Coordinates of C-alpha atoms in Angstrom, one line a residue:
Chain B
M1 CA 48.3 -6.4 -82.2
T2 CA 48.6 -9.7 -84.4
I3 CA 48.1 -9.4 -87.7
I4 CA 44.7 -11.5 -88.6
Q5 CA 43.8 -10.1 -92.7
P6 CA 47.1 -8.0 -93.8
G7 CA 45.8 -5.6 -96.6
M8 CA 46.9 -5.4 -99.8
R9 CA 49.7 -3.6 -98.5
S10 CA 50.3 -2.3 -94.9
T11 CA 53.7 -0.8 -93.9
L12 CA 55.0 1.7 -91.0
Q13 CA 55.8 4.7 -92.2
D14 CA 56.7 8.1 -90.5
H15 CA 58.1 11.1 -92.3
G16 CA 60.4 9.8 -93.9
R17 CA 64.6 9.5 -94.6
S18 CA 66.2 13.2 -95.3
G19 CA 69.7 13.8 -96.4
L20 CA 70.4 10.4 -97.9
K21 CA 69.2 11.5 -102.2
K22 CA 72.5 11.8 -102.4
F23 CA 72.7 7.9 -102.1
G24 CA 70.2 7.5 -104.3
I25 CA 67.8 6.4 -101.5
P26 CA 64.6 8.6 -101.4
A27 CA 62.8 10.1 -99.0
S28 CA 59.8 7.0 -98.4
G29 CA 57.3 7.9 -95.9
V30 CA 53.7 8.5 -95.2
M31 CA 51.6 8.9 -98.7
D32 CA 49.4 11.2 -96.8
R33 CA 51.0 13.2 -94.5
R34 CA 47.8 15.2 -92.7
S35 CA 45.9 11.7 -91.8
H36 CA 49.4 10.6 -90.2
D37 CA 49.8 14.2 -88.7
L38 CA 46.1 14.4 -86.9
V39 CA 47.2 10.6 -86.1
N40 CA 49.6 11.2 -83.9
Q41 CA 47.9 14.1 -82.8
A42 CA 45.0 12.8 -81.3
L43 CA 47.9 10.2 -79.3
G44 CA 49.7 13.2 -78.4
N45 CA 53.2 12.1 -80.0
D46 CA 55.6 13.1 -81.9
R47 CA 55.0 13.7 -85.3
Q48 CA 57.9 11.8 -87.0
T49 CA 56.4 8.4 -84.7
A50 CA 55.9 5.8 -87.3
T51 CA 52.1 4.6 -88.0
L52 CA 50.7 1.6 -89.8
E53 CA 49.7 3.1 -93.7
I54 CA 47.3 0.6 -94.7
L55 CA 45.9 0.9 -98.8
L56 CA 43.0 0.1 -99.7
G57 CA 41.7 -1.3 -96.0
N58 CA 40.5 -4.7 -95.7
V59 CA 42.7 -5.5 -92.6
S60 CA 41.9 -7.1 -89.2
M61 CA 44.3 -7.5 -86.1
T62 CA 43.3 -8.4 -82.4
C63 CA 44.6 -7.0 -79.5
E64 CA 46.8 -8.5 -77.6
R65 CA 47.0 -5.9 -74.5
D66 CA 45.1 -2.9 -73.8
S67 CA 46.0 0.4 -75.6
W68 CA 44.5 3.7 -77.5
I69 CA 44.5 3.8 -80.8
A70 CA 43.4 6.5 -83.4
I71 CA 42.6 5.7 -87.2
V72 CA 42.5 9.2 -90.0
G73 CA 41.8 8.1 -94.1
A74 CA 40.1 6.4 -96.3
G75 CA 37.6 3.8 -95.5
Q76 CA 35.4 3.1 -91.6
A77 CA 37.2 1.1 -88.6
V78 CA 35.4 -0.9 -86.4
I79 CA 36.1 -2.2 -83.0
D80 CA 33.9 -5.8 -82.3
D81 CA 31.3 -4.6 -84.6
L82 CA 30.8 -0.9 -83.4
T83 CA 31.8 1.4 -86.0
I84 CA 35.2 4.2 -84.3
P85 CA 35.0 7.9 -85.2
F86 CA 38.1 8.8 -87.2
G87 CA 40.4 11.6 -85.8
I88 CA 39.8 10.5 -82.1
A89 CA 42.2 8.7 -79.4
Q90 CA 40.5 5.3 -78.8
S91 CA 40.7 2.7 -75.8
I92 CA 41.1 -1.2 -77.1
K93 CA 41.2 -3.9 -75.0
R94 CA 42.8 -7.3 -74.9
G95 CA 40.9 -9.8 -77.1
Q96 CA 39.0 -7.2 -78.7
L97 CA 39.1 -7.1 -83.0
L98 CA 39.7 -4.4 -85.0
R99 CA 38.8 -4.0 -88.5
I100 CA 39.5 -1.7 -91.1
S101 CA 37.0 -1.7 -94.3
Y102 CA 37.6 -1.3 -98.2
P103 CA 37.5 2.4 -98.8
T104 CA 34.4 4.0 -101.4
D105 CA 37.4 7.0 -101.5
G106 CA 40.8 7.3 -100.8
L107 CA 43.6 4.8 -100.8
W108 CA 45.1 5.1 -97.4
T109 CA 44.6 4.7 -93.9
Y110 CA 46.5 5.5 -90.8
L111 CA 46.6 3.5 -87.2
G112 CA 48.6 5.2 -84.8
I113 CA 48.6 3.8 -80.9
A114 CA 49.5 5.9 -78.1
S115 CA 53.5 5.8 -78.0
G116 CA 54.1 4.7 -81.7
W117 CA 54.7 1.3 -82.8
S118 CA 57.9 -0.7 -81.9
G119 CA 60.4 -2.0 -85.3
P120 CA 63.3 -1.9 -87.0
S121 CA 64.7 1.4 -87.8
W122 CA 66.7 2.1 -91.6
F123 CA 69.4 5.2 -91.3
G124 CA 66.9 6.9 -88.8
S125 CA 63.4 6.7 -89.7
R126 CA 60.9 3.4 -89.3
S127 CA 59.2 3.9 -93.2
T128 CA 59.3 0.6 -94.8
W129 CA 60.4 0.7 -98.1
P130 CA 61.0 -3.6 -99.4
E131 CA 61.6 -3.0 -103.2
G132 CA 64.7 -0.9 -101.0
S133 CA 65.7 -4.0 -99.1
M134 CA 64.0 -1.8 -96.0
G135 CA 62.0 -4.0 -94.0
Q136 CA 58.8 -6.1 -94.9
T137 CA 55.1 -5.3 -95.4
L138 CA 52.3 -6.9 -93.4
K139 CA 51.3 -10.4 -93.3
A140 CA 49.1 -12.1 -91.3
G141 CA 50.4 -13.6 -88.3
D142 CA 53.0 -10.9 -87.7
E143 CA 52.8 -9.0 -84.2
L144 CA 52.5 -5.5 -84.6
R145 CA 54.1 -4.0 -80.9
C146 CA 54.1 -0.9 -79.1
G147 CA 56.0 1.0 -75.6
L148 CA 53.7 1.7 -72.6
S149 CA 51.8 4.3 -73.2
D150 CA 50.6 7.1 -70.4
F151 CA 46.8 7.8 -70.7
S152 CA 46.8 11.2 -69.1
V153 CA 48.7 12.3 -72.0
I154 CA 46.4 10.8 -74.6
S155 CA 43.2 12.1 -72.3
Q156 CA 44.7 15.8 -72.8
H157 CA 45.2 15.8 -76.7
A158 CA 42.2 13.8 -77.8
A159 CA 40.4 16.0 -79.9
M160 CA 37.6 15.8 -82.7
H161 CA 39.9 15.9 -86.7
N162 CA 38.6 13.8 -89.3
D163 CA 38.7 16.3 -92.3
I164 CA 40.4 13.7 -94.6
P165 CA 41.9 15.8 -98.1
L166 CA 39.5 13.8 -100.1
K167 CA 37.9 15.2 -102.6
K168 CA 35.3 14.6 -105.6
N169 CA 37.1 15.4 -108.6
P170 CA 40.1 17.3 -106.9
I171 CA 42.2 20.1 -109.2
I172 CA 46.1 19.7 -108.8
R173 CA 47.7 22.9 -108.5
L174 CA 51.1 22.5 -111.3
W175 CA 54.7 24.3 -111.2
M176 CA 56.1 24.9 -114.3
G177 CA 59.2 21.6 -114.5
P178 CA 62.7 22.3 -115.3
Q179 CA 61.7 20.8 -119.1
W180 CA 58.5 22.7 -119.5
S181 CA 59.6 25.4 -121.9
Q182 CA 61.1 22.1 -124.3
F183 CA 57.2 21.0 -124.5
S184 CA 55.6 22.1 -127.6
A185 CA 52.4 24.8 -126.4
Q186 CA 49.8 21.7 -127.6
A187 CA 51.5 19.6 -125.5
R188 CA 51.4 21.8 -122.0
E189 CA 48.3 23.0 -123.2
T190 CA 46.7 18.9 -123.7
L191 CA 48.1 18.6 -119.9
F192 CA 45.8 21.6 -118.5
T193 CA 42.7 20.9 -120.5
S194 CA 42.1 17.1 -120.5
E195 CA 40.5 15.5 -117.9
W196 CA 43.0 12.7 -115.8
A197 CA 42.3 9.6 -113.7
I198 CA 45.1 7.6 -111.6
S199 CA 46.5 4.4 -113.6
P200 CA 46.2 1.0 -111.2
R201 CA 49.5 0.6 -113.0
S202 CA 50.5 2.8 -109.9
N203 CA 53.0 2.4 -106.5
R204 CA 54.5 4.4 -103.6
A205 CA 57.4 5.1 -106.1
G206 CA 54.7 6.8 -108.9
Y207 CA 51.1 6.9 -110.4
R208 CA 51.2 6.7 -113.9
L209 CA 47.8 8.7 -115.1
L210 CA 45.6 7.8 -117.6
G211 CA 44.8 10.3 -120.2
P212 CA 46.1 12.0 -123.8
T213 CA 48.9 11.4 -125.0
I214 CA 51.8 13.9 -124.5
D215 CA 54.1 14.9 -127.2
C216 CA 57.7 14.2 -125.4
P217 CA 60.2 16.8 -127.2
A218 CA 62.7 14.5 -128.7
I219 CA 65.6 14.5 -126.4
E220 CA 68.2 12.4 -125.0
M221 CA 68.9 14.0 -121.8
I222 CA 71.4 13.8 -119.3
S223 CA 69.9 12.2 -116.2
E224 CA 69.2 15.0 -113.6
P225 CA 67.8 14.8 -109.9
A226 CA 64.0 14.6 -109.5
L227 CA 61.5 16.7 -107.7
L228 CA 59.2 14.6 -105.6
G229 CA 55.6 14.8 -107.7
S230 CA 57.3 15.4 -110.5
L231 CA 55.4 15.1 -113.4
Q232 CA 57.9 13.1 -116.1
I233 CA 56.4 12.5 -119.2
T234 CA 58.2 8.8 -121.5
P235 CA 59.0 8.9 -125.0
E236 CA 56.0 7.2 -125.6
G237 CA 53.8 10.5 -124.1
T238 CA 52.9 8.9 -120.7
A239 CA 52.6 10.9 -117.6
I240 CA 54.6 9.7 -114.4
A241 CA 54.2 11.6 -111.1
L242 CA 57.4 10.4 -109.1
L243 CA 56.6 10.0 -105.7
N244 CA 57.7 9.1 -102.2
D245 CA 59.2 5.7 -103.3
G246 CA 60.3 7.0 -106.4
P247 CA 63.6 7.1 -108.1
T248 CA 66.0 10.5 -107.2
I249 CA 67.2 11.3 -110.1
G250 CA 65.6 10.6 -113.6
G251 CA 66.4 11.2 -117.8
Y252 CA 62.7 11.8 -118.7
P253 CA 61.3 14.7 -119.1
K254 CA 59.5 16.7 -116.7
I255 CA 57.2 19.0 -117.5
A256 CA 55.8 20.0 -114.2
L257 CA 55.7 19.6 -110.8
I258 CA 52.3 19.4 -108.3
H259 CA 51.8 21.6 -105.3
D260 CA 52.6 20.4 -102.0
D261 CA 49.8 21.8 -101.2
D262 CA 47.7 19.2 -103.6
L263 CA 50.0 16.3 -103.2
D264 CA 47.9 14.5 -100.1
A265 CA 44.7 15.2 -101.9
F266 CA 46.5 13.6 -105.1
R267 CA 48.2 10.6 -103.5
Q268 CA 44.9 9.9 -102.0
L269 CA 42.6 9.5 -105.6
Q270 CA 41.7 5.9 -106.4
P271 CA 42.3 4.6 -109.8
G272 CA 40.1 5.6 -112.3
S273 CA 39.1 8.8 -110.1
R274 CA 39.0 11.9 -112.0
F275 CA 41.1 15.1 -111.7
H276 CA 42.2 18.0 -113.8
F277 CA 45.3 20.2 -113.2
L278 CA 46.0 24.1 -112.9
L279 CA 48.9 25.8 -114.2
H280 CA 49.8 27.6 -110.0
S281 CA 51.0 31.4 -111.1
P282 CA 52.6 32.4 -107.7
Chain H
M1 CA 87.9 40.9 -111.6
T2 CA 91.0 38.5 -113.6
A3 CA 90.0 37.8 -117.3
S4 CA 89.5 34.2 -116.1
K5 CA 87.3 35.1 -113.8
V6 CA 84.9 37.1 -116.7
V7 CA 85.3 34.8 -119.3
R8 CA 83.9 32.2 -116.7
A9 CA 80.7 34.3 -115.4
T10 CA 79.9 34.5 -118.8
L11 CA 80.4 30.9 -119.6
M12 CA 78.1 30.3 -116.4
Q13 CA 75.3 32.3 -117.5
M14 CA 74.6 29.7 -120.3
F15 CA 74.3 27.5 -118.1
H16 CA 69.9 26.9 -116.8
H17 CA 69.3 27.5 -113.0
F18 CA 65.8 26.2 -112.9
R19 CA 63.6 27.7 -109.3
Y20 CA 61.9 24.1 -108.9
G21 CA 58.5 25.2 -106.8
P22 CA 58.7 27.5 -104.2
D23 CA 61.5 25.3 -102.3
A24 CA 64.4 24.0 -104.8
W25 CA 66.6 25.1 -107.2
L26 CA 68.6 23.1 -110.2
L27 CA 71.0 24.8 -110.9
Q28 CA 73.5 23.6 -114.5
F29 CA 77.1 23.4 -113.5
A30 CA 78.3 21.9 -116.5
G31 CA 77.5 21.4 -120.3
A32 CA 77.8 17.2 -120.7
A33 CA 78.7 14.6 -118.7
D34 CA 82.4 14.7 -119.1
E35 CA 86.0 15.1 -116.9
H36 CA 85.2 18.6 -116.5
A37 CA 81.9 17.8 -115.1
F38 CA 83.1 15.4 -113.0
L39 CA 85.5 17.2 -111.7
M40 CA 83.1 20.5 -110.9
S41 CA 80.5 18.3 -108.9
R42 CA 83.7 17.0 -107.1
A43 CA 83.9 20.6 -105.9
I44 CA 80.3 21.3 -105.2
I45 CA 80.2 18.2 -103.1
D46 CA 82.9 19.3 -101.0
R47 CA 81.2 22.8 -100.8
L48 CA 77.9 21.4 -99.9
E49 CA 79.7 19.3 -97.0
K50 CA 81.5 21.9 -95.6
M51 CA 79.1 24.7 -95.7
P52 CA 75.8 24.1 -96.8
P53 CA 73.8 27.1 -97.7
D54 CA 71.2 28.2 -94.8
G55 CA 67.8 25.8 -94.7
L56 CA 69.2 23.1 -97.2
R57 CA 67.4 20.0 -96.0
D58 CA 68.2 18.0 -98.9
W59 CA 70.7 17.9 -102.1
T60 CA 70.9 15.6 -105.4
I61 CA 74.0 15.4 -107.7
S62 CA 73.8 13.9 -111.0
Y63 CA 77.1 14.2 -113.6
T64 CA 75.8 18.3 -114.9
T65 CA 72.8 19.1 -112.6
V66 CA 72.4 19.4 -108.8
L67 CA 69.2 20.0 -107.2
L68 CA 68.9 21.8 -104.4
E69 CA 66.1 21.1 -101.4
F70 CA 65.6 24.1 -99.0
E71 CA 62.6 24.2 -95.9
K72 CA 59.4 26.0 -96.2
N73 CA 60.5 29.4 -96.8
H74 CA 64.1 28.8 -96.7
C75 CA 64.5 28.7 -100.4
P76 CA 66.4 31.9 -101.5
A77 CA 65.0 34.3 -104.4
E78 CA 68.2 34.1 -106.2
A79 CA 70.2 30.9 -107.5
P80 CA 73.0 30.0 -105.2
T81 CA 75.7 29.8 -107.4
F82 CA 78.3 30.7 -105.1
L83 CA 78.3 26.7 -104.8
L84 CA 79.5 26.9 -108.7
D85 CA 82.4 28.8 -107.8
N86 CA 85.6 26.3 -109.0
D87 CA 88.5 28.1 -107.5
T88 CA 89.1 26.0 -104.8
F89 CA 88.7 22.6 -106.5
S90 CA 91.4 20.1 -106.4
Q91 CA 92.7 17.6 -108.8
P92 CA 91.3 14.9 -106.8
L93 CA 93.7 11.5 -105.9
E94 CA 93.1 8.8 -108.3
R95 CA 91.3 6.0 -106.5
E96 CA 91.8 1.9 -106.9
I97 CA 90.3 1.0 -109.8
K98 CA 86.9 -1.3 -108.8
I99 CA 86.1 -4.6 -110.7
V100 CA 82.4 -5.7 -111.7
P101 CA 82.4 -9.4 -112.7
V102 CA 79.6 -9.0 -116.3
A103 CA 77.7 -12.2 -117.4
Y104 CA 77.1 -10.3 -120.6
G105 CA 73.9 -10.8 -122.5
G106 CA 70.6 -9.4 -121.4
D107 CA 67.1 -9.0 -122.8
D108 CA 68.7 -5.6 -125.0
L109 CA 72.1 -6.3 -125.9
L110 CA 71.1 -7.4 -129.6
R111 CA 69.0 -4.1 -130.1
V112 CA 71.8 -2.4 -128.8
A113 CA 74.2 -3.9 -131.5
E114 CA 71.6 -3.5 -133.9
H115 CA 71.8 0.6 -133.0
C116 CA 75.6 1.1 -133.1
F117 CA 75.9 -1.2 -136.4
M118 CA 77.9 -3.6 -134.7
S119 CA 77.9 -7.0 -133.3
M120 CA 77.2 -8.5 -129.7
D121 CA 81.0 -9.4 -129.2
Q122 CA 82.0 -6.0 -130.5
V123 CA 79.2 -4.3 -128.2
V124 CA 81.2 -6.5 -124.7
A125 CA 84.3 -5.6 -126.1
H126 CA 83.6 -1.7 -125.9
H127 CA 82.0 -1.6 -122.7
S128 CA 84.3 -3.3 -120.8
A129 CA 87.8 -2.1 -122.1
A130 CA 86.5 1.6 -120.7
I131 CA 87.0 2.7 -117.0
Y132 CA 84.3 4.1 -115.7
R133 CA 84.2 7.4 -113.3
V134 CA 81.3 7.5 -110.5
H135 CA 80.1 10.8 -111.4
A136 CA 76.6 10.4 -109.2
L137 CA 74.4 7.8 -107.1
G138 CA 70.9 8.5 -107.6
F139 CA 67.8 7.0 -109.0
A140 CA 68.2 4.1 -106.4
P141 CA 70.1 3.3 -103.4
G142 CA 73.8 2.5 -105.1
F143 CA 72.5 2.8 -108.6
A144 CA 76.0 4.6 -109.5
Y145 CA 75.7 6.8 -112.7
L146 CA 79.3 5.9 -114.4
G147 CA 80.8 8.6 -117.2
G148 CA 83.3 7.6 -119.5
L149 CA 81.2 5.2 -121.9
D150 CA 82.3 5.2 -125.5
A151 CA 80.6 7.5 -128.1
R152 CA 79.9 4.4 -130.4
L153 CA 78.0 2.5 -127.6
H154 CA 75.2 5.6 -127.4
T155 CA 71.2 4.0 -127.4
P156 CA 69.2 5.7 -126.8
R157 CA 66.4 4.7 -123.7
L158 CA 63.0 2.5 -124.1
S159 CA 60.1 3.8 -125.0
T160 CA 58.2 2.1 -122.6
P161 CA 60.1 1.7 -119.3
R162 CA 60.4 -2.1 -117.8
T163 CA 57.9 -2.2 -114.6
M164 CA 60.3 -4.2 -113.2
I165 CA 64.5 -5.0 -113.8
P166 CA 66.2 -7.8 -112.1
A167 CA 69.1 -6.2 -109.3
G168 CA 72.1 -6.6 -111.0
S169 CA 71.5 -5.9 -114.3
V170 CA 73.7 -4.1 -116.2
A171 CA 72.6 -1.2 -118.7
I172 CA 72.9 1.5 -121.6
G173 CA 70.4 4.7 -121.1
G174 CA 71.0 7.2 -123.8
G175 CA 75.2 7.8 -123.2
Q176 CA 75.0 6.2 -119.4
T177 CA 75.7 3.3 -118.4
A178 CA 75.0 1.5 -114.9
V179 CA 74.3 -1.7 -112.7
Y180 CA 71.0 -2.0 -111.3
P181 CA 71.6 -2.5 -107.6
L182 CA 67.2 -3.2 -107.3
P183 CA 64.5 -4.7 -108.6
T184 CA 62.9 -1.6 -110.1
P185 CA 60.8 0.1 -112.6
G186 CA 63.5 1.1 -115.7
G187 CA 64.0 1.9 -119.4
W188 CA 67.2 1.5 -120.0
N189 CA 68.8 -1.2 -122.4
L190 CA 70.1 -5.0 -120.2
I191 CA 73.2 -6.2 -122.0
G192 CA 74.6 -8.1 -118.5
H193 CA 74.2 -9.2 -115.2
T194 CA 76.6 -9.0 -112.1
K195 CA 76.5 -10.8 -108.9
Q196 CA 78.1 -7.8 -107.7
V197 CA 76.1 -7.0 -104.2
M198 CA 75.5 -3.0 -105.0
F199 CA 73.7 -1.7 -101.7
D200 CA 73.6 -3.4 -98.1
P201 CA 71.0 -1.6 -96.2
T202 CA 71.7 -3.8 -93.0
V203 CA 75.4 -2.0 -92.3
S204 CA 76.0 0.9 -92.0
L205 CA 76.0 4.7 -94.1
S206 CA 79.7 4.2 -94.6
S207 CA 80.2 0.8 -96.1
A208 CA 76.4 0.4 -97.9
F209 CA 77.6 1.3 -101.4
F210 CA 79.7 -0.5 -103.4
L211 CA 80.8 2.0 -105.1
T212 CA 81.0 6.1 -104.4
V213 CA 81.1 9.1 -106.5
G214 CA 84.5 9.3 -107.6
D215 CA 85.2 5.8 -108.1
R216 CA 86.8 4.4 -111.0
V217 CA 85.3 1.4 -112.4
R218 CA 85.9 -1.4 -115.1
F219 CA 83.2 -4.0 -115.8
I220 CA 85.3 -7.5 -116.7
P221 CA 83.1 -10.1 -118.7
I222 CA 82.8 -13.9 -117.5

């Protein structure tokens, strides 16, 4: 594939790196695990096979060699002006143009190819992390390559899967965070009684939230490990959700932790779209 | 149980062990970022490497806390405090002192000086006089949390973190000091800059980091 329009941020991602947090290397990996997995299922690929993660569409590319692709996530995709269904392996021929549109809902779209995209790997994963000097985002003129595909395997795995985790006004469940009990009752109540939105000042390292100020306890913490999905509160009262490329250790109090089953939906929320939090009791 | 073990068991209970969601434990093993905490963390790392608990997926250690992340449905119901039982730890060998040359004069040097009621030159003098120890690597790849910052230099983090800090920035956050290895967001006070490369992702894991846990470090003004 030759990239014509690279989009805002298109990077190869897989399920990320593990066992490296002790060096300060975050897991990275896909923001929507379910969509990524559905792409690889449709193509008969292993789930750790890298897919192209696309932020807010606006991507186009030309096919240089006949192959099979699958797409799941935000937006719509067309091959030469013909809309293709998500979650099903699609044949794409040399010379055809693939376009992925700007989505009205959701942020991330996943494009996979039979046998997987090839490319460099860092410490056991192909997940790109430009801020950590691990690869670059795609630019116009880049070529995405893949191995040779086995058509018989693909046709067996083709299945209808397109239920992506995009919800209107979702409820995101939270566990208590390590400093939960140090926040005032009023601060905790504010978290659950308010309407929240994702700030445009967000990225793969963390989403800042727009909403009321949460009173931060006046403690100068000794920096401690942070779990992905933690909700930290800055001294001025802004909530930030720590995500895939985020810090492994941090010094701001963490009031809560996003429930793992709601993380994909949370990470697919566009800036401005509204949601609520609910305290999850096991 | 010997008397000393009883005392230690009592002390252990004062520390907070937190079930961090369904799949993780955050264990506290010390009360302050001091020499005892440093020796404890070395012993815990040793245990985690030699006999990790069943189903352990990843771990992260800081000055006084260690995070244990387990595979789904493998997180033990009780805190695995056996990792903190320090019967076996021995005094680690002293390593050479690694030198980090620093051009002092960052954006917040004046803020630190004013907070600490001293001149900027005094901040530089105190900061470059100490020999620090690497207590933890975290936050970003190769970001070494150093212990041993002069108490007179403790300065609160910024109330709003900067969205981007240049690589090589030398900074103070509360009672901690460190070098930012990569351009990242961050809330610490910037007091200088070094050209020493802290993280190189193009080489093997064993040589990718300038500083590792246990190293001793000194900053030299240039």
